[in-house]
mmCIF file of C-alpha atoms in Angstrom:
data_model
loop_
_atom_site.group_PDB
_atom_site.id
_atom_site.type_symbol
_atom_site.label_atom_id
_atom_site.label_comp_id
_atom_site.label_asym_id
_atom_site.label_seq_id
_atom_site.Cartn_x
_atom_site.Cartn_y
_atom_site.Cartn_z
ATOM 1 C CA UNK A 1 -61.293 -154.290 114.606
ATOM 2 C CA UNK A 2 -62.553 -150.479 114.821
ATOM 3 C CA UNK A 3 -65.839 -150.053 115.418
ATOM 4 C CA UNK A 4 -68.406 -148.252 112.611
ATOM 5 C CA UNK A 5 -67.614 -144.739 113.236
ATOM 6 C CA UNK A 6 -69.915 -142.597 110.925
ATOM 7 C CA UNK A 7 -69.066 -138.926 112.195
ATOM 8 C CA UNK A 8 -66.833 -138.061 115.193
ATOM 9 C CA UNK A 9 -66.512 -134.173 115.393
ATOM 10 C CA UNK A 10 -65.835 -131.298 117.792
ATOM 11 C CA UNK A 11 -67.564 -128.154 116.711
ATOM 12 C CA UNK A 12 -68.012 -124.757 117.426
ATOM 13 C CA UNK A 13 -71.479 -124.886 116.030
ATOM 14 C CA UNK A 14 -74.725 -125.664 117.749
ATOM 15 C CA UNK A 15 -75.111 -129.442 117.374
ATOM 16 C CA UNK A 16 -78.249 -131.347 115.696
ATOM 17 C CA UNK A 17 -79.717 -134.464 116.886
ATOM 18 C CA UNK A 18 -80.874 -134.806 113.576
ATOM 19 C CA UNK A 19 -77.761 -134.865 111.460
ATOM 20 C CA UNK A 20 -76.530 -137.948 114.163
ATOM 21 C CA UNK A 21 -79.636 -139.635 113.827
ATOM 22 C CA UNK A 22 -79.410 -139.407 109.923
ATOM 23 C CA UNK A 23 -75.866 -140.354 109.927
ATOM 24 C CA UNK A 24 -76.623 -144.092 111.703
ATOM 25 C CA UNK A 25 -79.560 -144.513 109.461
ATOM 26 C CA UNK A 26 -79.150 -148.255 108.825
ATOM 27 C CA UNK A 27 -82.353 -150.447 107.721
ATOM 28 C CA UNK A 28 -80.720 -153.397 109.660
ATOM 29 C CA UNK A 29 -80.629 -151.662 112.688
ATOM 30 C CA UNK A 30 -83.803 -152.029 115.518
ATOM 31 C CA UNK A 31 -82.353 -150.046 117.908
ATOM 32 C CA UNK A 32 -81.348 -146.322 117.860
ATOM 33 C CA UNK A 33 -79.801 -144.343 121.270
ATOM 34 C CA UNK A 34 -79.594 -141.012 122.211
ATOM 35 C CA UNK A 35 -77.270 -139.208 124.741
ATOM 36 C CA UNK A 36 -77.629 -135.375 124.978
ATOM 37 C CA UNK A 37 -75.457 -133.523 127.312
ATOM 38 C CA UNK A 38 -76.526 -130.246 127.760
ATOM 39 C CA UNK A 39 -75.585 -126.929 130.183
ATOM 40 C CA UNK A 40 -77.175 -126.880 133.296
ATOM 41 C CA UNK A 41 -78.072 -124.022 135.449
ATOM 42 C CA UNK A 42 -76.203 -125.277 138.500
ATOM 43 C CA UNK A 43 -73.285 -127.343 139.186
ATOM 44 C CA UNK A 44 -72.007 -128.523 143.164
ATOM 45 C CA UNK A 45 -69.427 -126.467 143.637
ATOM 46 C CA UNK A 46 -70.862 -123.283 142.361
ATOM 47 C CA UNK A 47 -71.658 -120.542 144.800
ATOM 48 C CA UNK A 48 -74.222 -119.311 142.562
ATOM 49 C CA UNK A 49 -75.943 -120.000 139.438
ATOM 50 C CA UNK A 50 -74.766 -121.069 136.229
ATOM 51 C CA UNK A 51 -74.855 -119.247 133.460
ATOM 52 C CA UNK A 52 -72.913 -120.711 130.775
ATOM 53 C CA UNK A 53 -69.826 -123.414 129.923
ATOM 54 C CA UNK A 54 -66.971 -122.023 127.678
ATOM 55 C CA UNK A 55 -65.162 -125.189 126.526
ATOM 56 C CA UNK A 56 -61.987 -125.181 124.716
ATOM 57 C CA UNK A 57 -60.666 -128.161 123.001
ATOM 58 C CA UNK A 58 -56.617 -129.905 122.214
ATOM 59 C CA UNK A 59 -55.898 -129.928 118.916
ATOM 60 C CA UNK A 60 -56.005 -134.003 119.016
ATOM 61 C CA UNK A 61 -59.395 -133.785 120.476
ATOM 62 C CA UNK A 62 -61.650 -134.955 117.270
ATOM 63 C CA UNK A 63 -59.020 -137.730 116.701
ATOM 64 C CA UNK A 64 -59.711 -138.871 120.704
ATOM 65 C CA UNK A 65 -62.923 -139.079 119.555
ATOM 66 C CA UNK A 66 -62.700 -140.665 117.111
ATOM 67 C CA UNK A 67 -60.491 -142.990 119.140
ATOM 68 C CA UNK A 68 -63.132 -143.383 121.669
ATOM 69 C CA UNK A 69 -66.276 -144.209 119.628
ATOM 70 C CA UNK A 70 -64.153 -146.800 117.513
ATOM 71 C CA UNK A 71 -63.000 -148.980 120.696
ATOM 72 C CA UNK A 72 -66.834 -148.236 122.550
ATOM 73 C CA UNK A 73 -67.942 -150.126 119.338
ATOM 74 C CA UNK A 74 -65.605 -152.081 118.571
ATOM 75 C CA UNK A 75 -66.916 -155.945 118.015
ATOM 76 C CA UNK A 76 -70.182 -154.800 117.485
ATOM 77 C CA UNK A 77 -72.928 -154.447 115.287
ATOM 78 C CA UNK A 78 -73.324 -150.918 116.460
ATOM 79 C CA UNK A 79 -72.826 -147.550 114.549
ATOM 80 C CA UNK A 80 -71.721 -143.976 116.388
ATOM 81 C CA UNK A 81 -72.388 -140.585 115.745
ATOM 82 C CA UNK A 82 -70.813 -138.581 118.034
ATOM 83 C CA UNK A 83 -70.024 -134.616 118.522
ATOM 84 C CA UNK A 84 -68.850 -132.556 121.196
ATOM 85 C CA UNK A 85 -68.924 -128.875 121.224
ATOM 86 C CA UNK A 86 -66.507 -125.965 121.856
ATOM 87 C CA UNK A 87 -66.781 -122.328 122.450
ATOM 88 C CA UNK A 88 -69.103 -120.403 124.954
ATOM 89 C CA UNK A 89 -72.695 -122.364 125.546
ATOM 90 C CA UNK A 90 -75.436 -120.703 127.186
ATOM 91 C CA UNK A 91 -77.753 -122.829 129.922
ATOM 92 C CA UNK A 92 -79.672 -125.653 127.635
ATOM 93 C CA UNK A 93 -77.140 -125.300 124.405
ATOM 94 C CA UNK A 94 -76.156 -129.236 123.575
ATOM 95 C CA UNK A 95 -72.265 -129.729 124.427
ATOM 96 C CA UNK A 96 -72.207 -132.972 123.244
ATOM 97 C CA UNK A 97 -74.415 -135.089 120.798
ATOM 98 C CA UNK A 98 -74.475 -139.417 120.907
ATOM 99 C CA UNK A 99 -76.510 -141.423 118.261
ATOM 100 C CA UNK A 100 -75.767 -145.240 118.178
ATOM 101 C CA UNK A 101 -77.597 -147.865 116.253
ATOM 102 C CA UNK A 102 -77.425 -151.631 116.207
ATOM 103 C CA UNK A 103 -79.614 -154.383 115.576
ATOM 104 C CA UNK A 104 -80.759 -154.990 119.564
ATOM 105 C CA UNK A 105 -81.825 -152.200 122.023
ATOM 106 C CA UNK A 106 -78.667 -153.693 124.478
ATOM 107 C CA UNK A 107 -76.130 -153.499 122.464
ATOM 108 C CA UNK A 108 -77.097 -149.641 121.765
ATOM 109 C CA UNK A 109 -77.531 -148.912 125.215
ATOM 110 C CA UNK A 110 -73.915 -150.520 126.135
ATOM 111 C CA UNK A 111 -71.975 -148.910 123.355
ATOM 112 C CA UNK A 112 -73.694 -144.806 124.033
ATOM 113 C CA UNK A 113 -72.698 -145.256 127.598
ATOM 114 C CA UNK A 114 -69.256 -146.411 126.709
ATOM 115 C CA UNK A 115 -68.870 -143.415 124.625
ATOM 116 C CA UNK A 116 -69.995 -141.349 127.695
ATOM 117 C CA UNK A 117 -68.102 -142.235 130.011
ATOM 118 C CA UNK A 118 -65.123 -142.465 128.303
ATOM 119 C CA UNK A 119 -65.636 -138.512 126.995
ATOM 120 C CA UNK A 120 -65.604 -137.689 130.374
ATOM 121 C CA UNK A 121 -62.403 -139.504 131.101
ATOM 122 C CA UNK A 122 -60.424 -139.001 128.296
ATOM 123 C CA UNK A 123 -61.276 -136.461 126.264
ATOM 124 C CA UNK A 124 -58.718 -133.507 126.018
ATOM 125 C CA UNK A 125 -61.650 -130.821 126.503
ATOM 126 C CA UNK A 126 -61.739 -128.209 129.092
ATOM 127 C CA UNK A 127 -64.441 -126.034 130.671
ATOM 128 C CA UNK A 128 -64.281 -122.935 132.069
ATOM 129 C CA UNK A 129 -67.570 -122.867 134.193
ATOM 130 C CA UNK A 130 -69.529 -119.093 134.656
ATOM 131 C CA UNK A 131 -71.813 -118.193 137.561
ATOM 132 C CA UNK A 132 -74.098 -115.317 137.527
ATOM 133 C CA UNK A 133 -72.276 -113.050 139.527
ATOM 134 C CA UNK A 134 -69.061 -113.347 137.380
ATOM 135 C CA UNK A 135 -67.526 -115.702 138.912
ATOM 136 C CA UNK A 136 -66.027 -118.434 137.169
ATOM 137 C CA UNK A 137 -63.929 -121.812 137.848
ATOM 138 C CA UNK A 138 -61.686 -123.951 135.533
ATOM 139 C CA UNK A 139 -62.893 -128.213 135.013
ATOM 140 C CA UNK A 140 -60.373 -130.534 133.679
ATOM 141 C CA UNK A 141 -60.954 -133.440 131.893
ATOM 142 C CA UNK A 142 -63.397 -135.756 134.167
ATOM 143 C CA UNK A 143 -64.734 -132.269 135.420
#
């Protein structure tokens, strides 16, 4: 059975904690998670600084995710909010956006990292990585 998936999205707006924390609002939940991933000003195999992330999305992508958060939840208690942006993001600009809620603080914790880690592994998003002198280098998914 499909986990309780509540919003799975990919935008091209800036994304709110907020909205993900209202929309796994549950009065029989204890326990509420957060994972924000966010641009960072450096990255191992850049020369130089980074500057910004320009990440560009398949057209299945918010059906992955949806994919993803249902089987990260699935036989649980727990309920997902989860977004992932696209488009050009500056240094500190959210690219993606995890609120889960259950009953117990484990549970929470298990399911948010499942949905991590399986973003980064199967999620049909691309980045396109920019240093400060111009520069710039393509990450696949997993990148």
């Amino acid at each position: 059975m499909p986990g309780d998936v509540r919003l799975a999205r990919i935008s091209d707006v800036a994304l709110v904690l907020d909205e993900h924390l209202d929309a796994v609002d549950d009065a029989s939940s204890g326990a509420v998670t957060t994972f924000v991933g966010r641009v960072r000003d450096h990255d191992p195999d850049a020369a130089g600084a980074v500057v910004a992330l320009e990440y560009s999305a398949h057209p299945d992508a918010e059906s992955a995710l949806r994919t993803i958060a249902e089987k990260a939840s699935a036989g649980t208690a727990a309920s997902v909010a989860v977004s992932h942006r696209v488009g050009r993001l500056a240094v500190g600009d959210a690219a993606v956006v995890i609120a889960v809620a259950s009953p117990h603080r484990a549970e929470a914790f298990e399911v948010c990292r499942a949905v991590i880690e399986q973003i980064k592994l199967e999620l049909p998003v691309w980045k396109r990585q920019v240093e400060a002198d111009g520069t710039t280098a393509w990450k696949g998914i997993g990148g």
